[in-house]
Coordinates of C-alpha atoms in Angstrom, one line a residue:
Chain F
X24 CA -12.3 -46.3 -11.4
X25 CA -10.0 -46.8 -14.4
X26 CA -11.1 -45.0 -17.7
X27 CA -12.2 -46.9 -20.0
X28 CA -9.8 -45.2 -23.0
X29 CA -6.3 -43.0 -23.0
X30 CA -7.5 -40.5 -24.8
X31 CA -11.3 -38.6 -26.1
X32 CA -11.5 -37.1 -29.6
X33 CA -13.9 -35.3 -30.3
X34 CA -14.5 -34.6 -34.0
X35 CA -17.4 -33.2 -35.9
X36 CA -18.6 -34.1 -39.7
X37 CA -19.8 -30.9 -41.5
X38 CA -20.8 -30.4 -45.6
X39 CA -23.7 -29.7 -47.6
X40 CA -27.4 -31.5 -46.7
X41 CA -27.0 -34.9 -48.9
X42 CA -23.2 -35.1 -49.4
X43 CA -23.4 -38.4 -47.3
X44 CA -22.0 -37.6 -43.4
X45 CA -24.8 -40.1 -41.9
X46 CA -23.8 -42.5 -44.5
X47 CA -20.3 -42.2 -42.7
X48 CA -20.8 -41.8 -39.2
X49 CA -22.9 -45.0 -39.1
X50 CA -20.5 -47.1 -41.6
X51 CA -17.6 -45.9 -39.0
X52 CA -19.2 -46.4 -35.5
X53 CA -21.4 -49.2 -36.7
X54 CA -19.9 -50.6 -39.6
X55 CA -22.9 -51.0 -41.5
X56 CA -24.5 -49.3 -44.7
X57 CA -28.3 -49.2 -45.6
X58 CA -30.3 -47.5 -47.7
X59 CA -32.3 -46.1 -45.3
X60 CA -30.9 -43.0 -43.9
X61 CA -33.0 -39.9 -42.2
X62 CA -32.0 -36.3 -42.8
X63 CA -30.5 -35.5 -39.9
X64 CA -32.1 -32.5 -38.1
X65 CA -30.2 -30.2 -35.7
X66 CA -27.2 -32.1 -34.6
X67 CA -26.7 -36.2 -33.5
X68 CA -23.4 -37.9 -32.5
X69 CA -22.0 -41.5 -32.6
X70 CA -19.5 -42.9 -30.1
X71 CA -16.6 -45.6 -31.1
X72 CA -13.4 -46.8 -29.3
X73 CA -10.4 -47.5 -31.5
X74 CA -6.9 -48.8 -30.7
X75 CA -4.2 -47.1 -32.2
X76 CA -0.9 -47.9 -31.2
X77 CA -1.6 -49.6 -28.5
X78 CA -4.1 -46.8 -26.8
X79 CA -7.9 -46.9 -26.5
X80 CA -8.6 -44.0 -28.1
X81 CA -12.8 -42.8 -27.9
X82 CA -13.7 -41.0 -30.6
X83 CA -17.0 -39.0 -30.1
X84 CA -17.8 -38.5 -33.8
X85 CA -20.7 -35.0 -34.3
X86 CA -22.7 -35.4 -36.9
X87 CA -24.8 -32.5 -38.2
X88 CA -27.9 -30.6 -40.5
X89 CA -26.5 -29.5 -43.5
X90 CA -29.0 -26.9 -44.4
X91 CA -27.3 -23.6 -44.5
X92 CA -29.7 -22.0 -41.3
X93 CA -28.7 -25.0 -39.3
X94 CA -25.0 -23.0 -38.4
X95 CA -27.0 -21.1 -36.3
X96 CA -27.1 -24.4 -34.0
X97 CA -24.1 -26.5 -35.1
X98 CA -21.6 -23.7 -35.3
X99 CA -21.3 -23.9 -30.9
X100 CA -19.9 -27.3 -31.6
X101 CA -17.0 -26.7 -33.4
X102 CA -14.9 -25.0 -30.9
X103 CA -15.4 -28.3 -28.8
X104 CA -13.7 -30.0 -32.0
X105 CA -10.1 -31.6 -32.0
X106 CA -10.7 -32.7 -35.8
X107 CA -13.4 -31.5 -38.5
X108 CA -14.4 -33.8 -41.4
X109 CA -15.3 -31.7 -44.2
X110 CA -17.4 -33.8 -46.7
X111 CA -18.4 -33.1 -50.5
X112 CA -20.2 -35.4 -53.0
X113 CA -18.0 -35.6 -55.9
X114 CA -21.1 -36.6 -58.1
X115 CA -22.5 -32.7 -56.9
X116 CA -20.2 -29.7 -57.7
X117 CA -22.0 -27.7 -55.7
X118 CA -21.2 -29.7 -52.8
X119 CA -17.8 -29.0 -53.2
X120 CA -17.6 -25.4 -54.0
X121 CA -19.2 -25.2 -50.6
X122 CA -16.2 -26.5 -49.0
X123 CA -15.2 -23.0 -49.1
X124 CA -17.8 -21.6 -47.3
X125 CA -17.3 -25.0 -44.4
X126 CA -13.9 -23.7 -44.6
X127 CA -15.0 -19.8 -43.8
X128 CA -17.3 -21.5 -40.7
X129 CA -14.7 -23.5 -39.3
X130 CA -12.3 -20.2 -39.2
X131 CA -15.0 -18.3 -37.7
X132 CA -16.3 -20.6 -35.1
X133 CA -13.4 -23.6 -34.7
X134 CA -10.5 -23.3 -32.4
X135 CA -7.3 -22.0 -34.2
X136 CA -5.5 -25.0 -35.3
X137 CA -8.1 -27.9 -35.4
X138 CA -7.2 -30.4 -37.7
X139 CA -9.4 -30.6 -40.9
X140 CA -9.6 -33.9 -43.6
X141 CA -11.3 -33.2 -46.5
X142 CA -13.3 -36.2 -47.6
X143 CA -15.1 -36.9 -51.1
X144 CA -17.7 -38.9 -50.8
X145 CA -20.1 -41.2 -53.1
X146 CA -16.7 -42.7 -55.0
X147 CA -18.6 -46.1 -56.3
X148 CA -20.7 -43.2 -58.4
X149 CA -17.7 -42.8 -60.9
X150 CA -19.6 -42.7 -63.7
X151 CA -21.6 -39.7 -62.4
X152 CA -18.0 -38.2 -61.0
X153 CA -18.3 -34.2 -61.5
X154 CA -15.3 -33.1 -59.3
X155 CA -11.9 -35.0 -60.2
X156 CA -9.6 -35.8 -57.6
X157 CA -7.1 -33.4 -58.6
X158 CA -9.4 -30.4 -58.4
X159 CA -9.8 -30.9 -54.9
X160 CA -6.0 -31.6 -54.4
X161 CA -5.3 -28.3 -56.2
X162 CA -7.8 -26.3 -54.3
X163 CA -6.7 -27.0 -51.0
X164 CA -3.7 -28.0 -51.5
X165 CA -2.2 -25.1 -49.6
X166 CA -3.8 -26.5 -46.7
X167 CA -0.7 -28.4 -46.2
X168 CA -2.1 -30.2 -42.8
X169 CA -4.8 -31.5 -44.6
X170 CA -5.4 -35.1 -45.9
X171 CA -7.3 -35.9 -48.7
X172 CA -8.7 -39.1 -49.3
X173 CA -11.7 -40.5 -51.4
X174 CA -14.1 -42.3 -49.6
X175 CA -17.5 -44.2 -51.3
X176 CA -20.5 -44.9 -48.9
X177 CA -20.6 -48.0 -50.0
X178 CA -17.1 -48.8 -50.7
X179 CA -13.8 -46.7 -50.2
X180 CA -12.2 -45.6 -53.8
X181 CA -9.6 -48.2 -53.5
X182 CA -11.0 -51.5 -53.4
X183 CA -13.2 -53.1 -50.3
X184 CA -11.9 -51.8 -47.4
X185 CA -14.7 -49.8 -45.8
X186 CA -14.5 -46.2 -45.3
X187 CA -13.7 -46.7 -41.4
X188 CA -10.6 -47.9 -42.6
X189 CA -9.5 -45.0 -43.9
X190 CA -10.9 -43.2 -41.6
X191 CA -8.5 -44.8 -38.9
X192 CA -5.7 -44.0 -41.1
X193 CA -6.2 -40.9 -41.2
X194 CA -6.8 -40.4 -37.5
X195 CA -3.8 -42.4 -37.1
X196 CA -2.0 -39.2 -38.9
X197 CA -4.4 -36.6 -36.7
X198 CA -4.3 -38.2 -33.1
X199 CA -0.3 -37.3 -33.1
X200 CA -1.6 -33.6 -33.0
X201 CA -4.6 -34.0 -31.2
X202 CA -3.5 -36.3 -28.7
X203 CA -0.4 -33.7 -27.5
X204 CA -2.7 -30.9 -28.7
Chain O
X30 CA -40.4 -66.2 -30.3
X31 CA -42.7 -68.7 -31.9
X32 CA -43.2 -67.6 -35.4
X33 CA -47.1 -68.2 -35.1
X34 CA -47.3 -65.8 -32.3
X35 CA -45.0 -63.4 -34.7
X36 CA -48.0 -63.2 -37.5
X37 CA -50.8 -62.1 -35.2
X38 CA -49.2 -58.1 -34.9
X39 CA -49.1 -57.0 -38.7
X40 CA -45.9 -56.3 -39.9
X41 CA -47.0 -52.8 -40.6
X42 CA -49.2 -50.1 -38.6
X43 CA -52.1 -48.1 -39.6
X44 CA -49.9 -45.6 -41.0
X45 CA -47.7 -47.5 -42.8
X46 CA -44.8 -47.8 -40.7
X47 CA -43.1 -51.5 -40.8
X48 CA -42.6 -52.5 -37.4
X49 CA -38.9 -52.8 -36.3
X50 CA -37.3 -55.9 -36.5
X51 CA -36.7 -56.1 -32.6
X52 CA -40.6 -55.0 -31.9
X53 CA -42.1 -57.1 -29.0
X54 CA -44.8 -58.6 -30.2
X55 CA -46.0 -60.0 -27.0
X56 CA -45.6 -57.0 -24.7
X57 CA -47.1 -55.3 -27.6
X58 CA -50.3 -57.6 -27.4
X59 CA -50.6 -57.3 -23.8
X60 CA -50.5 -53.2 -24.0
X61 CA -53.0 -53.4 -26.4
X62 CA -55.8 -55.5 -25.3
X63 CA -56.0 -53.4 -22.6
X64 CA -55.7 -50.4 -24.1
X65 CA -58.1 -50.9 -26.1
X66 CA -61.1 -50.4 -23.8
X67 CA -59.7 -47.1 -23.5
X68 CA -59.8 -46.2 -26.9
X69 CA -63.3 -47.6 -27.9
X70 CA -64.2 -45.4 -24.5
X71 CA -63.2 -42.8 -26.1
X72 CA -63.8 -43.3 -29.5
X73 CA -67.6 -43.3 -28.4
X74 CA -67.1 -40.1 -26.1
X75 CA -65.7 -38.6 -29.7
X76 CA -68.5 -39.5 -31.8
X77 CA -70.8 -38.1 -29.1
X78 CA -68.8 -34.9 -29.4
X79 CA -68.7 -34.4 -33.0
X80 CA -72.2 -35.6 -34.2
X81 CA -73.3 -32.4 -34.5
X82 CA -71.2 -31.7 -37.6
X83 CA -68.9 -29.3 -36.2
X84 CA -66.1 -29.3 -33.8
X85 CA -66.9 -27.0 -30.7
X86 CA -64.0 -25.3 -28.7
X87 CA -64.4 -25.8 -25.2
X88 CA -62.9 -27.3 -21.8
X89 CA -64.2 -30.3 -22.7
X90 CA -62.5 -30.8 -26.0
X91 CA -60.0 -29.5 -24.7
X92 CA -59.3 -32.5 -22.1
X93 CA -60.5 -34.9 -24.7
X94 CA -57.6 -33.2 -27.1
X95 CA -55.0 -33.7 -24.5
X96 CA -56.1 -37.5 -23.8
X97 CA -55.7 -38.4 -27.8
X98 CA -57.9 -37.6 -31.1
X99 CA -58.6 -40.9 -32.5
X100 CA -57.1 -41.9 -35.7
X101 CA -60.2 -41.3 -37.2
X102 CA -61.2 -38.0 -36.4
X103 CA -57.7 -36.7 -36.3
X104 CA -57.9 -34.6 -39.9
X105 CA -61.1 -33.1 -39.1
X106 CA -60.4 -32.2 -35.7
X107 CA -57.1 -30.6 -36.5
X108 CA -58.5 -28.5 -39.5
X109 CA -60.7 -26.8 -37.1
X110 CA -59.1 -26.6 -34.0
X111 CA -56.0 -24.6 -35.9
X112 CA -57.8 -22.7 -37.9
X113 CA -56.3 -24.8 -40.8
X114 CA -60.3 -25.3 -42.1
X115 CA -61.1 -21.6 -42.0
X116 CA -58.1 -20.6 -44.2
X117 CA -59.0 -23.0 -46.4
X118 CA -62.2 -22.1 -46.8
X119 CA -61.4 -18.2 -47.3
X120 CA -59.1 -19.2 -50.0
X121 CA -60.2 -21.5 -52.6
X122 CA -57.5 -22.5 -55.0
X123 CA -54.9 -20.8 -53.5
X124 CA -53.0 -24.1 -53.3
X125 CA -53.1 -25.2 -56.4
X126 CA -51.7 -21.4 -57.8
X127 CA -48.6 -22.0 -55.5
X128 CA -47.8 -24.9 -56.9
X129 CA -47.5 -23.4 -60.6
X130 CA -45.9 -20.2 -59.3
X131 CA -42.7 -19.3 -60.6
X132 CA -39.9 -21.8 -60.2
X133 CA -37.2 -21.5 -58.0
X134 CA -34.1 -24.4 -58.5
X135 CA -32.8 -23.7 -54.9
X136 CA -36.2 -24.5 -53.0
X137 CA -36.9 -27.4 -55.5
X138 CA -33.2 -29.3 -54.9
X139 CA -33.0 -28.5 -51.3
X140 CA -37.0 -30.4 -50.8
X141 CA -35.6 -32.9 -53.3
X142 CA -32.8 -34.1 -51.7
X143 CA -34.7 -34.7 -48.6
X144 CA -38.0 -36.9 -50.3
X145 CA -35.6 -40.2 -49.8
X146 CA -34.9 -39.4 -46.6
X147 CA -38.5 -38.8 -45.2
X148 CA -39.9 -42.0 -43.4
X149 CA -38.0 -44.4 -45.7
X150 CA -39.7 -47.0 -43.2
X151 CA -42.8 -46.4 -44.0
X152 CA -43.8 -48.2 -46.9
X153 CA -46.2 -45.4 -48.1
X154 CA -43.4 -43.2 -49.0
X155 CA -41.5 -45.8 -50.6
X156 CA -40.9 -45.4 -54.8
X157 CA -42.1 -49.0 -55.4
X158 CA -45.6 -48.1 -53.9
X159 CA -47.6 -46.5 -56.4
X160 CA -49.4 -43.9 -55.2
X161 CA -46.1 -43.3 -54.1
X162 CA -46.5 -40.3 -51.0
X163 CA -43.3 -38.3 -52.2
X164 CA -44.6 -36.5 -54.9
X165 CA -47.2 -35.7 -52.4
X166 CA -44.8 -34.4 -49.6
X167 CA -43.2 -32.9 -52.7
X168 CA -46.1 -30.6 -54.1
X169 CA -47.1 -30.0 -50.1
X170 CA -43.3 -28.5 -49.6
X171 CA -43.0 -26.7 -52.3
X172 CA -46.2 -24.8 -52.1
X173 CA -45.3 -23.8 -48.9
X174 CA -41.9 -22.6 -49.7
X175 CA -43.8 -20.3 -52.4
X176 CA -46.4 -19.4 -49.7
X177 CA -43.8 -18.7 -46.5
X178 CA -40.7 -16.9 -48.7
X179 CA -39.2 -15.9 -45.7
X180 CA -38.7 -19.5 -44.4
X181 CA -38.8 -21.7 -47.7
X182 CA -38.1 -24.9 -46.7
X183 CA -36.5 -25.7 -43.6
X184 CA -35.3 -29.6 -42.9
X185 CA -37.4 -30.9 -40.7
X186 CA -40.6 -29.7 -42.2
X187 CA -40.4 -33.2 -44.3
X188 CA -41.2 -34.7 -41.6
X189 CA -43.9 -32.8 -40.4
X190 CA -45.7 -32.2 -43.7
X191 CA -45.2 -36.1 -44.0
X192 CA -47.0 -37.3 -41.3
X193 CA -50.0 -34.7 -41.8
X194 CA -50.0 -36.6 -45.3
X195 CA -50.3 -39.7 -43.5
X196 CA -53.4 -38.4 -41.2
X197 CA -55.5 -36.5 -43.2
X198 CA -54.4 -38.2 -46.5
X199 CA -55.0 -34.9 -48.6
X200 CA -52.8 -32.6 -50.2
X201 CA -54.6 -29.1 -49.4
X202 CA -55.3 -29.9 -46.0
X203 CA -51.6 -30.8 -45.1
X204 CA -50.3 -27.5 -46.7
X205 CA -52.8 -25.7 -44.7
X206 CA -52.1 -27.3 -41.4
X207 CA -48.8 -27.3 -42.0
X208 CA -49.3 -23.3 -42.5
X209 CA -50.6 -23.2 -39.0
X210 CA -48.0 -24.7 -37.2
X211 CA -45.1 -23.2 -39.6
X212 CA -46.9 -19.4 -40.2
X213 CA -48.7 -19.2 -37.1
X214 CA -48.2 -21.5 -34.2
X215 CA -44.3 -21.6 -34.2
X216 CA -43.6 -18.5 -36.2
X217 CA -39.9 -18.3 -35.5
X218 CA -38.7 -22.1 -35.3
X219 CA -38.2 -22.5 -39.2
X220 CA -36.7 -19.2 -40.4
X221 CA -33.2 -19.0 -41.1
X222 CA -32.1 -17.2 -37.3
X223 CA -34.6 -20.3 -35.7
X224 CA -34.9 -17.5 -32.9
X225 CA -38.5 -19.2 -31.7
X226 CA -36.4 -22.9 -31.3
X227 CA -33.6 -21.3 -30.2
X228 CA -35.1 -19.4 -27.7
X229 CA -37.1 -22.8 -26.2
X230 CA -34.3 -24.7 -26.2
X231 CA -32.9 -22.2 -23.6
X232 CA -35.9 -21.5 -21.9
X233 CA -35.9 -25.8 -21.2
X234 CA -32.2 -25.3 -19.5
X235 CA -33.6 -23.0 -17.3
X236 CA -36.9 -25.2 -16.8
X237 CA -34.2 -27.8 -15.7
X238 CA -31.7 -26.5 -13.9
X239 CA -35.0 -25.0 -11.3
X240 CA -36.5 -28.4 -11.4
X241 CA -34.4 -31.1 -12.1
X242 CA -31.1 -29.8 -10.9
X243 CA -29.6 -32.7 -10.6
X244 CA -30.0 -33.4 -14.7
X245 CA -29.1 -30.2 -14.9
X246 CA -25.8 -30.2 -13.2
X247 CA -24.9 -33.4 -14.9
X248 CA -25.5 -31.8 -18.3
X249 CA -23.4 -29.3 -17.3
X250 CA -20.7 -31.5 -16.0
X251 CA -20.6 -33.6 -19.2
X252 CA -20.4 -30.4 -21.1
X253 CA -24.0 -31.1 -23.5
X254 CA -25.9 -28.8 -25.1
X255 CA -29.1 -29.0 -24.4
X256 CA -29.3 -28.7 -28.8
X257 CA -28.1 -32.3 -29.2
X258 CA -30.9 -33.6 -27.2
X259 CA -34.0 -31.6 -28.5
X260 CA -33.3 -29.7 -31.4
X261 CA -35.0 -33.0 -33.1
X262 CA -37.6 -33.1 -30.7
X263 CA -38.6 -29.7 -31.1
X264 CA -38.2 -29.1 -34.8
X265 CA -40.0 -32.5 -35.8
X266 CA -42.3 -31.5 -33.2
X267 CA -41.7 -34.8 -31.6
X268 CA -43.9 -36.6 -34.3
X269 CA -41.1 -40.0 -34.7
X270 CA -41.3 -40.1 -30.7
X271 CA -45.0 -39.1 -29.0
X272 CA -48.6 -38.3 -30.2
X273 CA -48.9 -35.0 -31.6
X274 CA -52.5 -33.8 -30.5
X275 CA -52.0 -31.2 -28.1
X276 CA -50.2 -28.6 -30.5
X277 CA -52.9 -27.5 -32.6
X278 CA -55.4 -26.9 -29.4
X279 CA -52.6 -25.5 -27.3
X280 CA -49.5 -24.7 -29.3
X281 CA -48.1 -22.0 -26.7
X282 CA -47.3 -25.3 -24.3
X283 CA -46.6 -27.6 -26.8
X284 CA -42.8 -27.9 -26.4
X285 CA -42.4 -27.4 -22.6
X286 CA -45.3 -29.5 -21.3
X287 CA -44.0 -32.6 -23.3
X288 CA -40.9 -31.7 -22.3
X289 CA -41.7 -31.6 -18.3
X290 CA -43.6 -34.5 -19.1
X291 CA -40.6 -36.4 -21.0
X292 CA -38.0 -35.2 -18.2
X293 CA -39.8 -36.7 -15.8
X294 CA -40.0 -39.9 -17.1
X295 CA -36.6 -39.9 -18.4
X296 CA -34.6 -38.3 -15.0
X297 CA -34.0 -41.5 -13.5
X298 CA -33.0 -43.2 -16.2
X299 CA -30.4 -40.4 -17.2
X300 CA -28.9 -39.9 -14.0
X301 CA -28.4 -43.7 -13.5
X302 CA -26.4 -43.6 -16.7
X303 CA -24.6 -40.5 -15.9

């Protein structure tokens, strides 16, 4: 039987509870955003086939708790993981001083190597913008494989294009490495 | 569907919850009516039971239990059966000093961020309806954090402290039955190591693998984790998917009879797909 796509991806969403990862996952694999979302409890995923180049590629997208005690369960996913999307609301500081301690977890539990994307999340909230774009550049800017991007729920930073958008994008950039990887 | 034969199911349940969009009204209607000689049959076995005032414990409540509680006698039959009532009654006002005990920003954002997210289809917990059930579910979550320090709040609770809201429509007796399942009848699901949950979830691989093996081979050859299937299940104790009777009347089964139950009905459905 022929497969049904060229290449599986797994990739996991990780970052404090509310930052906004359900938000993302269903605007990506479903492209549609409500105002209805349930925390999510333990871990979920959502499947979506992309073409890239010319190759189906499935992307089996994990989406998880982000309560601190949840690790416990979520952390035995991330070795599975060819990418990890870190995500941070940049209307909560909090949320992204955390990223360090995502970062700490993926280094503990991820496979050596895995691709991370920082993503800040809830960009139509400008007014209530705590962490500027620069700050996060600066902070992890010695992470030199990753991409940072701004991403709304709603609407991505730049305009209208939805976040799955530049979400592809930045697969686009990733599935070089994780497709030979 | 003919609109007309839309309006006869009401848009919303007894509890509050809007009907989905794609909800088959007809198959719905057809279910019912005959369920519904079951439930007045029961409803009158019930009444018979309880008219006495109190709530005995015995075999035969114990079938009734595991058969369904009716809507009406749910709260009072829960109080008792987990003990909920008694701790109540041997603490008066113990509630309500919880919930002006010292203040602690970490519990209080952590239960905040999740009051949106409880049953956002359920119009009782919406912010337009006034009493609106979140500051309800708020106070109830809170107190317990206060109560249980070693567990605060863990996610999932929301849900769980939100739909004893919805059945016994009082503030006290949610905190204290959600006490008995939390502090007593699932001790270690909610603290931060979740050793009781993760513990079950293992024990259920096992349970499969002897019984089922062909799920569990094909669990195994698909590489899941038996987390991404029931960690909702079992820390929500099931209460968006099944009826949640048995677990005050026999909590020690709760997780793996549904389960079996569940597996059973699900195994050939899950191997087709596979």
């Amino acid at each position: 039987m022929a497969k049904a796509y060229d290449h599986l991806f797994k990739l996991l969403l990780i970052g404090d509870s509310g930052v906004g990862k359900t938000c993302l996952i269903i605007r990506f694999a479903e492209d549609n955003f409500n105002n209805t979302y349930i925390s999510t409890i333990g871990i979920d995923f959502k499947i979506r086939t992309v073409d890239i180049e010319g190759k189906k590629i499935k992307l089996q997208v994990w989406d998880t708790a982000g309560q601190e005690r949840f690790k416990t369960i979520t952390t035995a996913y991330y070795r599975g993981a060819m990418g990890i999307i870190l995500v941070y609301d940049i209307t909560d500081e909090k949320s992204f001083e955390n990223i360090q301690n995502w970062m700490k977890s993926i280094k503990e539990n991820a496979s050596a190597g895995v691709e991370r994307l920082l993503l800040g999340n809830k960009c139509d909230m400008e007014a209530k913008r705590k962490v500027q774009k620069e700050q996060a550049d600066k902070a992890f800017s010695s992470l030199a494989r990753d991409i940072l991007l701004k991403s709304g729920g709603r609407r991505s930073g730049n305009g209208n294009k939805p976040p799955s958008t530049d979400l592809k994008t930045c697969d686009k950039k990733n599935t070089n490495k994780c497709s030979l990887g | 569907m003919q609109p007309a034969e839309r309006s006869r199911v009401p848009r919303i349940d007894p509890y509050g919850f809007e009907r989905p969009e794609d909800f088959d009204d007809a198959a719905y209607e057809k279910f019912f009516s005959s369920y519904l000689v079951t439930l007045t049959r029961r409803a009158i076995k019930w009444s018979r039971l309880l008219q006495g005032g109190g709530v005995p414990r015995s075999r035969t409540v114990k079938r009734y239990v595991r058969k369904g509680v009716p809507l009406e006698h749910r709260a009072r039959v829960w109080m008792v059966l987990s003990g909920a009532q008694a701790q109540m009654d041997q603490n008066p006002g113990y509630y309500h000093q919880l919930l002006q005990g010292e203040r602690n920003p970490r519990l209080e954002d952590a239960i905040r961020t999740d009051l949106n997210r409880t049953f956002p289809d359920n119009v009782k917990f919406r912010k337009t309806t006034d009493p609106c059930l979140q500051r309800t579910l708020y106070n109830v979550l809170l107190a317990y954090g206060h109560h249980n320090q070693g567990v605060g709040y863990c996610q999932g609770m929301n849900f769980i402290a939100g739909y004893l809201i919805l059945i016994t429509n009082n503030e006290e007796e949610s905190f204290w039955l959600l006490d008995a399942l939390v502090g007593r009848i699932l001790p270690d699901y909610y603290s931060p190591a979740m050793l009781g949950l993760k513990t079950d979830q293992e024990v259920l691989g096992e349970l499969v693998r002897a019984k089922l093996p062909a799920v569990g081979a094909l669990m195994e050859r698909l590489g899941v984790l038996w987390t991404l299937l029931v960690s909702r299940w079992f820390i929500c104790l099931f209460v968006d998917i099944l009826p949640v009777e048995k677990i005050f009347s026999e909590p020690g089964s709760l997780s793996m009879a549904t389960v079996a139950k569940l597996r059973e009905s699900c195994r050939a459905r899950l191997l087709a797909q596979g």
